[in-house]
Amino acid sequence: MSKAPASVEFRNVTKAYGQVVAVDDVSFVIPPANLVTLLGPSGCGKTTCLRMIAGLEMATKGQIVIGGKDVTHLSAADRDVSMVFQSYALFPHMSVLDNAAYGPSVQGVPKERARELAMEKLTMLGLNGMEHRLPSELSGGQQQRVAIARALVLEPQVLLFDEPLSNLDAKLRRRVREEIRELQPTL
């Protein structure tokens, strides 16, 4: 059962690491089901904002609201958010299918059902027939799609990408960018 996409709101959010302020009094609202890009130079706080939305970093000040719920002090496990990292963060010893099924498996979904859900997302992303391969046997674009499948299989209300195309060559970057745009209405 799919969940509805959620809005994301920052209310005067600040993140400091000791004396270093990485994000300073940031406020914004992203309506549900919108594709938004954070642009800025390296070190300006884009990844820190994403990590705070995901619950991987806690805000020093301010409030983070997802779907109308204050999640500022909730752990990552208690937020309905998935994140695709720049490094893809695939488990090298696990097959494509097991990588994609990992999230539901650790959430207690029976193994066969988790694999069914993962196979649906892998097929949607054009990876059927590759489910028994290891990540090292895939191209960069295929690895990226496995990481996306692993995030999508949880059917999160919010899906975050942290520089998901930076490790791809220009041609593949254009193709994967279009694939992400095509996915957006289904999120």
GROMACS .gro file of C-alpha atoms in nm:
model
  187
    1MET     CA    1   0.000   0.000   0.000
    2SER     CA    2   0.154   0.328  -0.112
    3LYS     CA    3   0.169   0.622   0.123
    4ALA     CA    4   0.102   0.976   0.014
    5PRO     CA    5   0.406   1.200  -0.042
    6ALA     CA    6   0.473   1.442   0.243
    7SER     CA    7   0.568   1.807   0.262
    8VAL     CA    8   0.901   1.909   0.415
    9GLU     CA    9   0.944   2.228   0.614
   10PHE     CA   10   1.246   2.389   0.777
   11ARG     CA   11   1.164   2.655   1.035
   12ASN     CA   12   1.470   2.864   1.123
   13VAL     CA   13   1.696   2.558   1.122
   14THR     CA   14   2.058   2.591   1.228
   15LYS     CA   15   2.323   2.318   1.246
   16ALA     CA   16   2.651   2.389   1.420
   17TYR     CA   17   2.948   2.162   1.475
   18GLY     CA   18   3.110   2.328   1.772
   19GLN     CA   19   3.199   2.681   1.657
   20VAL     CA   20   3.143   2.599   1.287
   21VAL     CA   21   2.793   2.683   1.161
   22ALA     CA   22   2.713   2.461   0.862
   23VAL     CA   23   2.350   2.572   0.819
   24ASP     CA   24   2.244   2.911   0.951
   25ASP     CA   25   1.876   2.996   1.019
   26VAL     CA   26   1.734   2.828   0.707
   27SER     CA   27   1.358   2.827   0.640
   28PHE     CA   28   1.170   2.675   0.345
   29VAL     CA   29   0.860   2.472   0.258
   30ILE     CA   30   0.851   2.197  -0.003
   31PRO     CA   31   0.497   2.089  -0.091
   32PRO     CA   32   0.424   1.715  -0.125
   33ALA     CA   33   0.520   1.539  -0.452
   34ASN     CA   34   0.754   1.817  -0.565
   35LEU     CA   35   1.098   1.765  -0.713
   36VAL     CA   36   1.332   2.026  -0.564
   37THR     CA   37   1.705   2.080  -0.616
   38LEU     CA   38   1.936   2.247  -0.364
   39LEU     CA   39   2.210   2.435  -0.549
   40GLY     CA   40   2.519   2.595  -0.409
   41PRO     CA   41   2.896   2.569  -0.384
   42SER     CA   42   3.074   2.289  -0.206
   43GLY     CA   43   3.054   2.329   0.171
   44CYS     CA   44   2.745   2.553   0.175
   45GLY     CA   45   2.527   2.305   0.373
   46LYS     CA   46   2.327   2.116   0.107
   47THR     CA   47   2.421   1.770   0.233
   48THR     CA   48   2.379   1.879   0.594
   49CYS     CA   49   2.021   1.991   0.515
   50LEU     CA   50   1.946   1.655   0.352
   51ARG     CA   51   2.099   1.466   0.644
   52MET     CA   52   1.885   1.667   0.888
   53ILE     CA   53   1.569   1.588   0.689
   54ALA     CA   54   1.664   1.219   0.696
   55GLY     CA   55   1.742   1.229   1.069
   56LEU     CA   56   2.109   1.142   1.022
   57GLU     CA   57   2.204   1.478   1.178
   58MET     CA   58   2.009   1.665   1.444
   59ALA     CA   59   1.936   2.036   1.414
   60THR     CA   60   2.108   2.258   1.670
   61LYS     CA   61   1.817   2.504   1.658
   62GLY     CA   62   1.485   2.531   1.477
   63GLN     CA   63   1.220   2.284   1.373
   64ILE     CA   64   1.190   2.025   1.096
   65VAL     CA   65   0.837   1.924   0.996
   66ILE     CA   66   0.754   1.637   0.760
   67GLY     CA   67   0.395   1.585   0.655
   68GLY     CA   68   0.275   1.824   0.925
   69LYS     CA   69   0.457   1.628   1.200
   70ASP     CA   70   0.746   1.775   1.400
   71VAL     CA   71   1.033   1.531   1.347
   72THR     CA   72   1.310   1.757   1.478
   73HIS     CA   73   1.409   1.518   1.757
   74LEU     CA   74   1.310   1.187   1.596
   75SER     CA   75   1.572   0.935   1.485
   76ALA     CA   76   1.616   0.837   1.121
   77ALA     CA   77   1.431   0.511   1.190
   78ASP     CA   78   1.126   0.706   1.306
   79ARG     CA   79   1.099   0.919   0.989
   80ASP     CA   80   0.943   0.800   0.665
   81VAL     CA   81   1.240   0.918   0.459
   82SER     CA   82   1.482   0.732   0.229
   83MET     CA   83   1.810   0.873   0.104
   84VAL     CA   84   2.026   0.780  -0.195
   85PHE     CA   85   2.388   0.867  -0.124
   86GLN     CA   86   2.655   0.990  -0.365
   87SER     CA   87   2.857   0.674  -0.297
   88TYR     CA   88   2.549   0.449  -0.354
   89ALA     CA   89   2.634   0.267  -0.027
   90LEU     CA   90   2.564  -0.079  -0.171
   91PHE     CA   91   2.668  -0.387   0.023
   92PRO     CA   92   2.945  -0.541  -0.194
   93HIS     CA   93   2.889  -0.897  -0.068
   94MET     CA   94   2.512  -0.894  -0.137
   95SER     CA   95   2.337  -0.953  -0.468
   96VAL     CA   96   2.143  -0.676  -0.639
   97LEU     CA   97   1.819  -0.835  -0.515
   98ASP     CA   98   1.942  -0.864  -0.156
   99ASN     CA   99   2.066  -0.503  -0.162
  100ALA     CA  100   1.724  -0.383  -0.280
  101ALA     CA  101   1.539  -0.604  -0.028
  102TYR     CA  102   1.756  -0.498   0.267
  103GLY     CA  103   1.529  -0.221   0.402
  104PRO     CA  104   1.206  -0.422   0.425
  105SER     CA  105   1.400  -0.721   0.563
  106VAL     CA  106   1.541  -0.523   0.855
  107GLN     CA  107   1.194  -0.378   0.915
  108GLY     CA  108   1.064  -0.731   0.974
  109VAL     CA  109   0.898  -0.797   0.638
  110PRO     CA  110   0.921  -1.172   0.563
  111LYS     CA  111   1.217  -1.248   0.335
  112GLU     CA  112   1.012  -1.366   0.037
  113ARG     CA  113   0.781  -1.063   0.052
  114ALA     CA  114   1.081  -0.829   0.082
  115ARG     CA  115   1.231  -0.992  -0.227
  116GLU     CA  116   0.902  -0.956  -0.417
  117LEU     CA  117   0.886  -0.584  -0.332
  118ALA     CA  118   1.251  -0.541  -0.431
  119MET     CA  119   1.198  -0.726  -0.761
  120GLU     CA  120   0.908  -0.491  -0.847
  121LYS     CA  121   1.135  -0.187  -0.806
  122LEU     CA  122   1.428  -0.349  -0.988
  123THR     CA  123   1.200  -0.431  -1.281
  124MET     CA  124   1.060  -0.078  -1.281
  125LEU     CA  125   1.419   0.052  -1.308
  126GLY     CA  126   1.516  -0.187  -1.589
  127LEU     CA  127   1.731  -0.417  -1.377
  128ASN     CA  128   1.538  -0.743  -1.412
  129GLY     CA  129   1.778  -1.019  -1.511
  130MET     CA  130   2.054  -0.862  -1.300
  131GLU     CA  131   1.914  -0.948  -0.957
  132HIS     CA  132   2.174  -1.221  -0.887
  133ARG     CA  133   2.477  -1.008  -0.977
  134LEU     CA  134   2.703  -0.840  -0.724
  135PRO     CA  135   2.741  -0.460  -0.733
  136SER     CA  136   3.097  -0.498  -0.865
  137GLU     CA  137   2.953  -0.667  -1.175
  138LEU     CA  138   2.743  -0.362  -1.265
  139SER     CA  139   2.814  -0.034  -1.441
  140GLY     CA  140   2.797   0.292  -1.244
  141GLY     CA  141   2.452   0.367  -1.382
  142GLN     CA  142   2.325   0.022  -1.288
  143GLN     CA  143   2.467   0.058  -0.936
  144GLN     CA  144   2.290   0.395  -0.909
  145ARG     CA  145   1.960   0.232  -1.008
  146VAL     CA  146   2.008  -0.040  -0.745
  147ALA     CA  147   2.056   0.234  -0.484
  148ILE     CA  148   1.738   0.403  -0.607
  149ALA     CA  149   1.548   0.072  -0.597
  150ARG     CA  150   1.665   0.016  -0.239
  151ALA     CA  151   1.530   0.359  -0.144
  152LEU     CA  152   1.203   0.320  -0.337
  153VAL     CA  153   1.121  -0.027  -0.203
  154LEU     CA  154   1.037   0.131   0.134
  155GLU     CA  155   0.786   0.359  -0.041
  156PRO     CA  156   0.893   0.659   0.167
  157GLN     CA  157   0.693   0.978   0.195
  158VAL     CA  158   1.015   1.171   0.122
  159LEU     CA  159   1.296   1.055  -0.107
  160LEU     CA  160   1.629   1.239  -0.092
  161PHE     CA  161   1.921   1.224  -0.336
  162ASP     CA  162   2.265   1.351  -0.233
  163GLU     CA  163   2.459   1.423  -0.554
  164PRO     CA  164   2.334   1.099  -0.709
  165LEU     CA  165   2.485   1.167  -1.051
  166SER     CA  166   2.830   1.298  -0.962
  167ASN     CA  167   3.003   0.960  -1.015
  168LEU     CA  168   2.861   0.913  -1.366
  169ASP     CA  169   2.999   1.026  -1.701
  170ALA     CA  170   2.813   1.305  -1.884
  171LYS     CA  171   2.609   1.078  -2.117
  172LEU     CA  172   2.501   0.845  -1.837
  173ARG     CA  173   2.431   1.144  -1.609
  174ARG     CA  174   2.180   1.280  -1.863
  175ARG     CA  175   2.009   0.941  -1.898
  176VAL     CA  176   1.981   0.877  -1.521
  177ARG     CA  177   1.858   1.236  -1.465
  178GLU     CA  178   1.574   1.165  -1.710
  179GLU     CA  179   1.499   0.833  -1.534
  180ILE     CA  180   1.470   1.017  -1.201
  181ARG     CA  181   1.235   1.272  -1.359
  182GLU     CA  182   1.020   0.988  -1.496
  183LEU     CA  183   1.002   0.831  -1.149
  184GLN     CA  184   0.895   1.155  -0.979
  185PRO     CA  185   0.517   1.126  -1.039
  186THR     CA  186   0.521   0.774  -0.888
  187LEU     CA  187   0.695   0.882  -0.566
   0.00000   0.00000   0.00000
